[in-house]
Amino acid sequence: MLIDNVTLVVKAGDGGNGAATFRRDATTSRGGPDGGNGGNGGDVSFRGSANVNDLRRFRYKKTIRGENGANGTKHNGFGKNAKHIVIFVPLGTRIKNLDTGESIEIESESKPVLIVRGGAGGYGNVKFKSATNQSPKNRELGGLGESKNIHLELRIIAEIGLIGLPNAGKSSLLAVLTHATPAIGAYPFTTLEPNVGMFGKYPIADIPGLIEGASRGIGLGIKFLKHIEKTKILVHCIDITIDDPLKAYETVRKEFREYNPLLLEKPEIIFLNKTDLVDENKIKEITKLFKPLHKKVCTGSVHNEKSIHALKHLLIKLLT
Ligand SMILES: Nc1nc2c(ncn2[C@@H]2O[C@H](COP(=O)(O)OP(=O)(O)O)[C@@H](O)[C@H]2O)c(=O)[nH]1
Ligand SMILES: [Mg+2]
C-alpha cells in the first residue's frame, strides 16, 4: 500500500528544569546555592533523502517527539542538552502546518528543515544569586518544546507512471521492468493501490486501472488520477488484442481532460502490449491507427525480451 499523505503531531523536546539546591558538606550545613541549569530540549527537523520513497514509516506513528533536556542537578550540575532529531522524508515532500496553513517543500538532500524547536533549559538557583539575595530558592522551569500539527504529502510518487485500462498489462510490465512482484491477474482491479518498484534509480508506479467516469468520482474514483498527477513520465499501456485499442487510449485521455488537462501534456510512451497474441498484420494495422497522434509508440509483449529492452531504452532516453 502506498502511503503518500499523513497527518502528524510533531513535538520538540522540553527544556530541563533548573535545580534549586544548596551546598551541604561536613563543614557547611547551609552553603550557597548550587543548582545547575537544565539542558535544552531537542529540535525536530526533516530532511530529504533519495533513499526514502514513501511515507509508510508514519503509517502507525502519528506523533514524533523530540527528546527532553535533562534537569539541572546539585553541585552546579548542568542538565544535558537533548540530541536533535532528523527525520528523513522523500524528496518532493510537501509539509503543511495545519495551524497556520503555511507550507514548504523538501527539495534537496543537503539542508534539514527545522520543524519544531526544543524548549530552552531553565536556570538553576545559582543564576539568581545576587548581593541582596545570597540564598535564592527560585529556579526556572524548562521551556516547553514547540508542537505543530502538520500534514505531509508526496508531490511526486514516482518518476514513471504505468497507466491504462484494467487488464492492459500494467502490473506485468512493472514486474519485467523492475524486480517488483505485483499482483497480476485477469481481474480488472487486481491492483487497488499503486505499486512502486525501481527502474534503475527511478521509482516507477503501476497505477490501478482507470475506469470510465473516474474524473467524476465514479467507481474506484478520483484517487487514480491524483496518483497520475504525481508522476513525471507516463507509459500508457494498451492491450492490442481488444476490439478498439485506439478507443481504449481515448477513454483514458478523456478522463485526463475532464480531471486536469495538464495531465495530457505529460511526456508519454504508448505501449501496445500482448503482441504475442496477434499476428504481424494486426500489429501493423493497429500501429497505423496511432500514427496521427504523433506520439512515441512502442509495440511488444511482456513475454518478448527484445521489445521490453526497446521500451527500457526509450524510457532511459526520456529520463536523462
Ligand atoms: N499473452 C500475454 N499476456 C499478457 C501480457 N501482459 C499481460 N498479460 C496478461 O494479461 C492479464 C492482465 O495483466 P495485468 O498485468 O494484471 O494487467 P493490469 O490490470 O493492467 O495490471 C494477465 O493475465 C497477464 O498475465 C502479454 O504481453 N502477453
Ligand atoms: Mg494490475
PDB file of N, CA and C and ligand atoms in Angstrom, residues 170-171 183 190-191 206, ligand 2:
ATOM      1  N   LYS A 170      -0.357  -3.624 -17.108  1.00  0.00           N
ATOM      2  CA  LYS A 170       0.491  -2.694 -16.347  1.00  0.00           C
ATOM      3  C   LYS A 170       1.309  -3.407 -15.265  1.00  0.00           C
ATOM      4  N   SER A 171       0.621  -4.255 -14.503  1.00  0.00           N
ATOM      5  CA  SER A 171       1.331  -4.932 -13.413  1.00  0.00           C
ATOM      6  C   SER A 171       2.389  -5.882 -13.962  1.00  0.00           C
ATOM      7  N   ALA A 183       0.721  -7.926  -7.906  1.00  0.00           N
ATOM      8  CA  ALA A 183      -0.349  -8.891  -8.154  1.00  0.00           C
ATOM      9  C   ALA A 183      -0.753  -8.801  -9.621  1.00  0.00           C
ATOM     10  N   THR A 190      -7.182  -5.970  -9.864  1.00  0.00           N
ATOM     11  CA  THR A 190      -6.192  -6.712  -9.097  1.00  0.00           C
ATOM     12  C   THR A 190      -5.337  -5.762  -8.276  1.00  0.00           C
ATOM     13  N   THR A 191      -5.036  -4.630  -8.877  1.00  0.00           N
ATOM     14  CA  THR A 191      -4.203  -3.649  -8.202  1.00  0.00           C
ATOM     15  C   THR A 191      -5.101  -2.516  -7.720  1.00  0.00           C
ATOM     16  N   ASP A 206       2.935   1.382 -10.825  1.00  0.00           N
ATOM     17  CA  ASP A 206       1.847   0.725 -11.559  1.00  0.00           C
ATOM     18  C   ASP A 206       0.565   1.312 -10.969  1.00  0.00           C
TER      19      ASP A 206
HETATM   20 MG    MG B   2      -2.711  -4.506 -12.314  1.00  0.00          MG
END
